[in-house]
PDB file of C-alpha atoms in Angstrom:
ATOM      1  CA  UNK A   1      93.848 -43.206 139.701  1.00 84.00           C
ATOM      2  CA  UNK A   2      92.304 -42.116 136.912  1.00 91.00           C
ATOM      3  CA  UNK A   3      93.378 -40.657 133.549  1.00 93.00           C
ATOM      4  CA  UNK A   4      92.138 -37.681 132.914  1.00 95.00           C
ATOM      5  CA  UNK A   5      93.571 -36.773 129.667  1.00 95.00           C
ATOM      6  CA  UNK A   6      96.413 -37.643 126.952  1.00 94.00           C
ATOM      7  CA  UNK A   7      97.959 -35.995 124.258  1.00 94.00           C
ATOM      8  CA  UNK A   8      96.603 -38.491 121.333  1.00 90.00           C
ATOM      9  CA  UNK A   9      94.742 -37.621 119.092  1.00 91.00           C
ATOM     10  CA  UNK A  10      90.703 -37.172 119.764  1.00 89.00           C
ATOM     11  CA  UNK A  11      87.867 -37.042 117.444  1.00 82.00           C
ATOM     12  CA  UNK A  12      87.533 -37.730 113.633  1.00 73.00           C
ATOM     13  CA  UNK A  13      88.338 -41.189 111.737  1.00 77.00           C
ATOM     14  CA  UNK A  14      91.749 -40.491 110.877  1.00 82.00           C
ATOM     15  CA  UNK A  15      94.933 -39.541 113.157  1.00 81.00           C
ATOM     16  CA  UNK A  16      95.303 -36.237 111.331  1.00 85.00           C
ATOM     17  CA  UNK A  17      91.294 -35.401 111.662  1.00 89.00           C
ATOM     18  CA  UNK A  18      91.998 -35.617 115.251  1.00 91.00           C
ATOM     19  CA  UNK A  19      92.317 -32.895 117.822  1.00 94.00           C
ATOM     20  CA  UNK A  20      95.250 -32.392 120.308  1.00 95.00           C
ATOM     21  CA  UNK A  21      95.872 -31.531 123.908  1.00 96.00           C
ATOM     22  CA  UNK A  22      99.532 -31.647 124.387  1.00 96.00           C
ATOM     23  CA  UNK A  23      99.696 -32.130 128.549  1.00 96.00           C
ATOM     24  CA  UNK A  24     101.934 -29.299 129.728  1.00 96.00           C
ATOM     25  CA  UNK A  25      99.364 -26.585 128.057  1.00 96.00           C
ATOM     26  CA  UNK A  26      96.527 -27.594 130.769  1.00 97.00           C
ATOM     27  CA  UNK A  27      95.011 -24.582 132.831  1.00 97.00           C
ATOM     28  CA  UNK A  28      94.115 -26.264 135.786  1.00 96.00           C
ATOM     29  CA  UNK A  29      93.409 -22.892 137.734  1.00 95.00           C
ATOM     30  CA  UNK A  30      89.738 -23.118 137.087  1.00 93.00           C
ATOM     31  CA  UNK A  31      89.160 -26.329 138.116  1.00 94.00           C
ATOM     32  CA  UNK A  32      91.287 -26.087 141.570  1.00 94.00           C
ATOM     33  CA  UNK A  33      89.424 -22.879 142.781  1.00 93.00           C
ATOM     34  CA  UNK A  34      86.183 -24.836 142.342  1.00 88.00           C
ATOM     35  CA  UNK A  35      87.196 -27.677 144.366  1.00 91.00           C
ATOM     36  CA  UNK A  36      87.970 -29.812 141.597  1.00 94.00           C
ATOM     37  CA  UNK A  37      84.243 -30.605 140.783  1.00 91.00           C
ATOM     38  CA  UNK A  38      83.796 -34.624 139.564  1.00 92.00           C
ATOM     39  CA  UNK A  39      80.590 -34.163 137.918  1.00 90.00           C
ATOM     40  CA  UNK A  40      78.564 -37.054 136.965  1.00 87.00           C
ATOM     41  CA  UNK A  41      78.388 -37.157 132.445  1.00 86.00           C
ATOM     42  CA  UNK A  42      78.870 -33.420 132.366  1.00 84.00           C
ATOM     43  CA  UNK A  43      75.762 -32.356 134.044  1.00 78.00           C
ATOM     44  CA  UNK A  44      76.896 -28.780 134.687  1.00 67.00           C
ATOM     45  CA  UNK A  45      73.990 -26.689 136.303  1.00 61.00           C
ATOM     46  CA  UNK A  46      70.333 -27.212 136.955  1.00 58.00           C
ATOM     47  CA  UNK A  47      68.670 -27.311 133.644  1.00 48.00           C
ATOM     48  CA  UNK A  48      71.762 -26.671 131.410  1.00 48.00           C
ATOM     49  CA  UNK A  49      70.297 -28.532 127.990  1.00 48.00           C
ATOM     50  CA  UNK A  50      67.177 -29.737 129.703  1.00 50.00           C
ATOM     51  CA  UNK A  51      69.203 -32.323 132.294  1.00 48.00           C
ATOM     52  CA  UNK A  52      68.832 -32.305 136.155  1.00 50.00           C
ATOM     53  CA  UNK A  53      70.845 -30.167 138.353  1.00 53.00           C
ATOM     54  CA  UNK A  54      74.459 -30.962 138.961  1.00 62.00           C
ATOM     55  CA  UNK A  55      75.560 -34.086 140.766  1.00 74.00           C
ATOM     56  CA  UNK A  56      78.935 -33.390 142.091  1.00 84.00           C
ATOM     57  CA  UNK A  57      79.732 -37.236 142.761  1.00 88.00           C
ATOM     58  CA  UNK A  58      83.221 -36.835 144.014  1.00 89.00           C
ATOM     59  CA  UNK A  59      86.394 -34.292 143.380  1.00 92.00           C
ATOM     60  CA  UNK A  60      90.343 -34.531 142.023  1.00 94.00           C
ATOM     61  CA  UNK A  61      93.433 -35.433 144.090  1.00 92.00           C
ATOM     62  CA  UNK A  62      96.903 -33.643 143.067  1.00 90.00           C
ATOM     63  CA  UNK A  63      97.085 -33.819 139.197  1.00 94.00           C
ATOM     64  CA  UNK A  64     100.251 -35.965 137.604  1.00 94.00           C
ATOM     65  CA  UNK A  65     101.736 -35.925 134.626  1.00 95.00           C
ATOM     66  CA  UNK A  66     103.260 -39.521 133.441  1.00 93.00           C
ATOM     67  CA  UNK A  67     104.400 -40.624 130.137  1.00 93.00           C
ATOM     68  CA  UNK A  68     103.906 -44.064 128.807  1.00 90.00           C
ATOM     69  CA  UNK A  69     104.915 -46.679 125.742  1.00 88.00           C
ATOM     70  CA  UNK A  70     102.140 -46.375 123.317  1.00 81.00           C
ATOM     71  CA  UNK A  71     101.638 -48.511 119.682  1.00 79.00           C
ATOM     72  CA  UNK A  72     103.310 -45.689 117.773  1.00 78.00           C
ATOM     73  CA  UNK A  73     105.523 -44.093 120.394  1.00 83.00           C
ATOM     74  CA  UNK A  74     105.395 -42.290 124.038  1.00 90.00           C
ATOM     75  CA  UNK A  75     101.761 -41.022 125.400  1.00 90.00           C
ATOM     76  CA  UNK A  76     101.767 -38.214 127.799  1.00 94.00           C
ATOM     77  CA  UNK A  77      99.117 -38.229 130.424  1.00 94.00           C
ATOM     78  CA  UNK A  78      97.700 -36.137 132.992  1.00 96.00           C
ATOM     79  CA  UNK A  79      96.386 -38.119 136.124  1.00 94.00           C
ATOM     80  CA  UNK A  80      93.901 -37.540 138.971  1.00 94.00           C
ATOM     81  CA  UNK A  81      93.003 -39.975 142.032  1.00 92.00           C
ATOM     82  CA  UNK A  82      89.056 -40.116 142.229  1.00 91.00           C
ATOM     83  CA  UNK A  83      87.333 -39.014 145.904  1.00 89.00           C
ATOM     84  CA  UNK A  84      83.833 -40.419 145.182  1.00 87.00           C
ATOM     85  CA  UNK A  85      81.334 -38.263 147.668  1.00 84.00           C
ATOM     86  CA  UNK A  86      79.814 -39.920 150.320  1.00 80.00           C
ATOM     87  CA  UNK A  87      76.919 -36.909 150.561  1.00 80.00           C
ATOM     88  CA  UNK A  88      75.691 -38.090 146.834  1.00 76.00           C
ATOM     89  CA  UNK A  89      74.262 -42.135 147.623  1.00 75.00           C
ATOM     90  CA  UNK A  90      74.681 -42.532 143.668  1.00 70.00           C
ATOM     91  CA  UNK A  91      78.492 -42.193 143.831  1.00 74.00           C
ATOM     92  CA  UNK A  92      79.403 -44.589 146.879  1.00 71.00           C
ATOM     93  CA  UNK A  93      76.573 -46.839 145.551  1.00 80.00           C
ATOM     94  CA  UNK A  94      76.299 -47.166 141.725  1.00 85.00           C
ATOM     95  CA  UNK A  95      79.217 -45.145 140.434  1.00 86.00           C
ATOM     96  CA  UNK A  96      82.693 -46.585 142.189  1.00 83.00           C
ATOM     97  CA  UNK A  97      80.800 -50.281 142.147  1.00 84.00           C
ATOM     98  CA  UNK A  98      81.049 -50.309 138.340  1.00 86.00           C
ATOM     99  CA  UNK A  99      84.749 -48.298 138.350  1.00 84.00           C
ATOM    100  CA  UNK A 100      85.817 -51.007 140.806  1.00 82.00           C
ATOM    101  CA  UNK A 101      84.572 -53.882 139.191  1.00 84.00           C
ATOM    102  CA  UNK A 102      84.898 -52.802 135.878  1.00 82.00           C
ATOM    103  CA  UNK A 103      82.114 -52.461 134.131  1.00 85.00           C
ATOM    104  CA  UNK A 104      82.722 -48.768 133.425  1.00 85.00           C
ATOM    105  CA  UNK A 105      86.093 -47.027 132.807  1.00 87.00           C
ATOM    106  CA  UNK A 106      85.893 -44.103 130.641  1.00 90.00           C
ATOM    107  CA  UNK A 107      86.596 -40.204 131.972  1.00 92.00           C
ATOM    108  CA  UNK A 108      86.152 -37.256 130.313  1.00 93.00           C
ATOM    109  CA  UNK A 109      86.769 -33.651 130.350  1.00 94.00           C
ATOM    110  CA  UNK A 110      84.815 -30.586 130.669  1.00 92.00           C
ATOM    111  CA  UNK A 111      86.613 -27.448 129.094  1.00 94.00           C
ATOM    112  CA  UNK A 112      87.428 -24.543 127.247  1.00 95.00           C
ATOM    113  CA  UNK A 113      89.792 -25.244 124.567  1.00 94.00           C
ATOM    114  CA  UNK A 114      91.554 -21.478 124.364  1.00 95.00           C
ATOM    115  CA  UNK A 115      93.577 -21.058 121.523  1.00 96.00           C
ATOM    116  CA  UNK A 116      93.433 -23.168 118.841  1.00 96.00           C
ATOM    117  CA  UNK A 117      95.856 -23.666 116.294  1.00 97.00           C
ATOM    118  CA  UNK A 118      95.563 -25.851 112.981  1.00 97.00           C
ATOM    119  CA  UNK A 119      98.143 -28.984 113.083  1.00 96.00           C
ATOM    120  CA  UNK A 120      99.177 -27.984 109.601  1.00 96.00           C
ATOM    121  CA  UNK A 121     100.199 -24.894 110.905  1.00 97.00           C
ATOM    122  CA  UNK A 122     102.453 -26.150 113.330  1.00 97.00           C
ATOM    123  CA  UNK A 123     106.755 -25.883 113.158  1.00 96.00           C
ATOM    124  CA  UNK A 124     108.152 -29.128 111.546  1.00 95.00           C
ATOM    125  CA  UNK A 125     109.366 -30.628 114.986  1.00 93.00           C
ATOM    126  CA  UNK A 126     106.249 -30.379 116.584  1.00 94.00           C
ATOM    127  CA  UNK A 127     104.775 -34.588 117.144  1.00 92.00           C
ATOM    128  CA  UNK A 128     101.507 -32.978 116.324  1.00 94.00           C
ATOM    129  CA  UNK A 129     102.270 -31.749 113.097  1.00 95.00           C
ATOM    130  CA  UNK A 130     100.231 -32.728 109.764  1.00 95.00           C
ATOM    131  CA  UNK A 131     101.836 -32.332 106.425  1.00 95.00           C
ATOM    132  CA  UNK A 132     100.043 -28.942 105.070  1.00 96.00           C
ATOM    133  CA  UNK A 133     100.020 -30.736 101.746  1.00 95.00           C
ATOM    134  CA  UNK A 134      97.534 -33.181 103.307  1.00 94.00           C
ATOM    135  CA  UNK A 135      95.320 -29.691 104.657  1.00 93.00           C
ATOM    136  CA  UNK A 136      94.952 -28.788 100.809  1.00 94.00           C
ATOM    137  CA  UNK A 137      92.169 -31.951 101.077  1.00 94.00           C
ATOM    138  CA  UNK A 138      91.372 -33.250 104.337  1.00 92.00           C
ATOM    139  CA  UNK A 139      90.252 -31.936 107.371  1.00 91.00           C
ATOM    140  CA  UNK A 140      92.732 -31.451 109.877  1.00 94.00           C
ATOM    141  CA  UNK A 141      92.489 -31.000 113.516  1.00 94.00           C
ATOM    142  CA  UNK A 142      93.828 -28.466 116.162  1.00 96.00           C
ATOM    143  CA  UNK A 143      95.930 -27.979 118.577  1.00 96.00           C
ATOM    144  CA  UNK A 144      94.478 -26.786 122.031  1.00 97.00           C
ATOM    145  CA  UNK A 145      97.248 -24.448 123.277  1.00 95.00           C
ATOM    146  CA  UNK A 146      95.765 -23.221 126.688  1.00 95.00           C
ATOM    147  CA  UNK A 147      92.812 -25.499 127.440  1.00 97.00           C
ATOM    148  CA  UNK A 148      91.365 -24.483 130.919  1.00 96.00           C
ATOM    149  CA  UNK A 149      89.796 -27.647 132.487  1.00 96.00           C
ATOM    150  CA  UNK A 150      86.318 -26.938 134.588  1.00 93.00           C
ATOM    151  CA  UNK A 151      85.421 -30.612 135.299  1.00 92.00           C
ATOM    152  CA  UNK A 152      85.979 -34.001 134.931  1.00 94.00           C
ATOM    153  CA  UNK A 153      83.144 -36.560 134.765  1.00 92.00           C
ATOM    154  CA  UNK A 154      82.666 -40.524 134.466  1.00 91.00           C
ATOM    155  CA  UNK A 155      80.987 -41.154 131.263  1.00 90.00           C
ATOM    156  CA  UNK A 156      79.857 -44.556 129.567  1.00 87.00           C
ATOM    157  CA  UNK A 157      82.204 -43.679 126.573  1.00 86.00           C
ATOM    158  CA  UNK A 158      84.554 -40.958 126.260  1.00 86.00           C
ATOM    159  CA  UNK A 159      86.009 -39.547 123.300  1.00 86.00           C
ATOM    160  CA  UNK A 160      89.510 -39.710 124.440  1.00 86.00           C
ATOM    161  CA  UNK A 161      90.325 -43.925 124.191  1.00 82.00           C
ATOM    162  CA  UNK A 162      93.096 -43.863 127.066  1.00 83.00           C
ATOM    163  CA  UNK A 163      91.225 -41.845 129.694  1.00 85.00           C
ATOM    164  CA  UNK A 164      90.224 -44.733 131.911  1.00 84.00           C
ATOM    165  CA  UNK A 165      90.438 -45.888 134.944  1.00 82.00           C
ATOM    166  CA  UNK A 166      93.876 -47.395 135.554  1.00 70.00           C
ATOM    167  CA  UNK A 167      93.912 -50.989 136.786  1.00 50.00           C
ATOM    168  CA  UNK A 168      94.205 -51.014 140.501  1.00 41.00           C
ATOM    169  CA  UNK A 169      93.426 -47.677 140.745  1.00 40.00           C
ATOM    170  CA  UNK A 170      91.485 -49.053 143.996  1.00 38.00           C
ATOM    171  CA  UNK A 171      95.001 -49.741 146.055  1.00 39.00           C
ATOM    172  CA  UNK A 172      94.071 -53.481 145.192  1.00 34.00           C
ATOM    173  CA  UNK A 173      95.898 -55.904 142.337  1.00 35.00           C
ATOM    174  CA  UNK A 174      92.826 -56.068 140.318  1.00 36.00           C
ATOM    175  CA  UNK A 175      89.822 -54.796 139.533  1.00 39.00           C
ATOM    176  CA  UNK A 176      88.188 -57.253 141.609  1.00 39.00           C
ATOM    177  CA  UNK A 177      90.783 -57.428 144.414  1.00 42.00           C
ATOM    178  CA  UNK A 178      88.930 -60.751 146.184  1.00 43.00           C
ATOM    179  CA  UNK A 179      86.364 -58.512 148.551  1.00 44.00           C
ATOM    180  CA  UNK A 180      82.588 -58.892 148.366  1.00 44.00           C
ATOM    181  CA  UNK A 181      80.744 -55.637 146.882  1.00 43.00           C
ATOM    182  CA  UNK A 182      79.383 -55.298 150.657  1.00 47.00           C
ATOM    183  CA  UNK A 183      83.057 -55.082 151.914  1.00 49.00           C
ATOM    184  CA  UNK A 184      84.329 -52.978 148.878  1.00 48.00           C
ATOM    185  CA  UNK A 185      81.002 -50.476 149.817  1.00 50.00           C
ATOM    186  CA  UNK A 186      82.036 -50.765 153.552  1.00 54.00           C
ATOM    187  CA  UNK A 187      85.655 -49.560 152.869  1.00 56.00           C
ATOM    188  CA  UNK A 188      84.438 -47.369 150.585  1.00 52.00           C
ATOM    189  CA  UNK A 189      82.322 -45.706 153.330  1.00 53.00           C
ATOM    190  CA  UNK A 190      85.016 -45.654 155.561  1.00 57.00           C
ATOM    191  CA  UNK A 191      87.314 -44.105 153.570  1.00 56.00           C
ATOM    192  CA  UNK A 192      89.416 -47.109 153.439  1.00 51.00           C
ATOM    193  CA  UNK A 193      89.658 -47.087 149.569  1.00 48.00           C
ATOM    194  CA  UNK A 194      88.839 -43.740 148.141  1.00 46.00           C
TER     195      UNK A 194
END
């Protein structure tokens, strides 16, 4: 499993700077009617800023929502299982070697962010609020209120800290779980760990 997204804070130095997805505003209709595209870094279409046409190196499962204890309170996620492509030789080969072993981890999202709508702005309750007071002098982020996903890709770093791979995500204890890359790539072929 990976995770796709969370509601923390993304982009800028400090935690009000950042930008917000809060998890139960996703718009997932997008991404389900294309087949839940995994795209390989973002590469969208052939030639899109200069890059190579699109790799589509695997698709989505069923999306979850889970929350978990974070360092300054609860974290809402939104969750995916990975079905690297066994058409595209870089996915089976390269790509769920260094998921599985762990030398990459990082996910990202490709999307629109709809309506946006400044944290300062938002009712006193809200988790995601920023003092306006602090507005008056600092950059503050947004609030995404109707982000409609179009892919998800692996990426070498993502700007979103938490969306990783989750431990195990394989079906194994560890990232490792005591097979030989030959026998990981065999039950990878086979379908045996997906």
């Amino acid at each position: 499993r990976v995770v796709m997204s969370t509601d923390q804070p993304v982009g800028g130095r400090e935690p009000h700077e950042g930008d917000v997805i809060p998890q139960d505003r996703w718009d997932f209709r997008r991404w389900e009617k294309g087949g839940r595209v995994i795209l390989d870094s973002h590469q969208v279409s052939p030639g899109m800023c200069g890059g190579p046409p699109a790799d589509v190196v695997g698709n989505g499962d069923q999306v979850e929502r889970d929350r978990i204890a974070g360092p300054t309170g609860p974290i809402e996620r939104t969750l995916t299982t990975v079905r690297w492509s066994r058409v595209v030789p870089r996915a089976v080969d390269i790509l769920s070697h260094q998921y599985h072993t762990g030398e990459r981890r990082d996910f990202s999202v490709g999307f629109h962010p709809g309506e946006r709508v400044s944290r300062a702005a938002l009712d006193v309750g809200s988790p995601y609020r920023v003092d306006p007071e602090i507005a008056k002098t600092k950059r503050v982020g947004s609030v995404f209120m109707g982000p409609r996903l179009y892919e998800l890709s692996p990426v070498t770093i993502g700007a979103d800290d938490e969306a990783t791979s989750v431990r195990g995500m394989w079906g194994l204890p560890d990232a490792g779980g005591g097979l030989t890359w030959a026998e990981r790539r065999a039950a990878l072929v086979r379908g045996a760990l997906a």
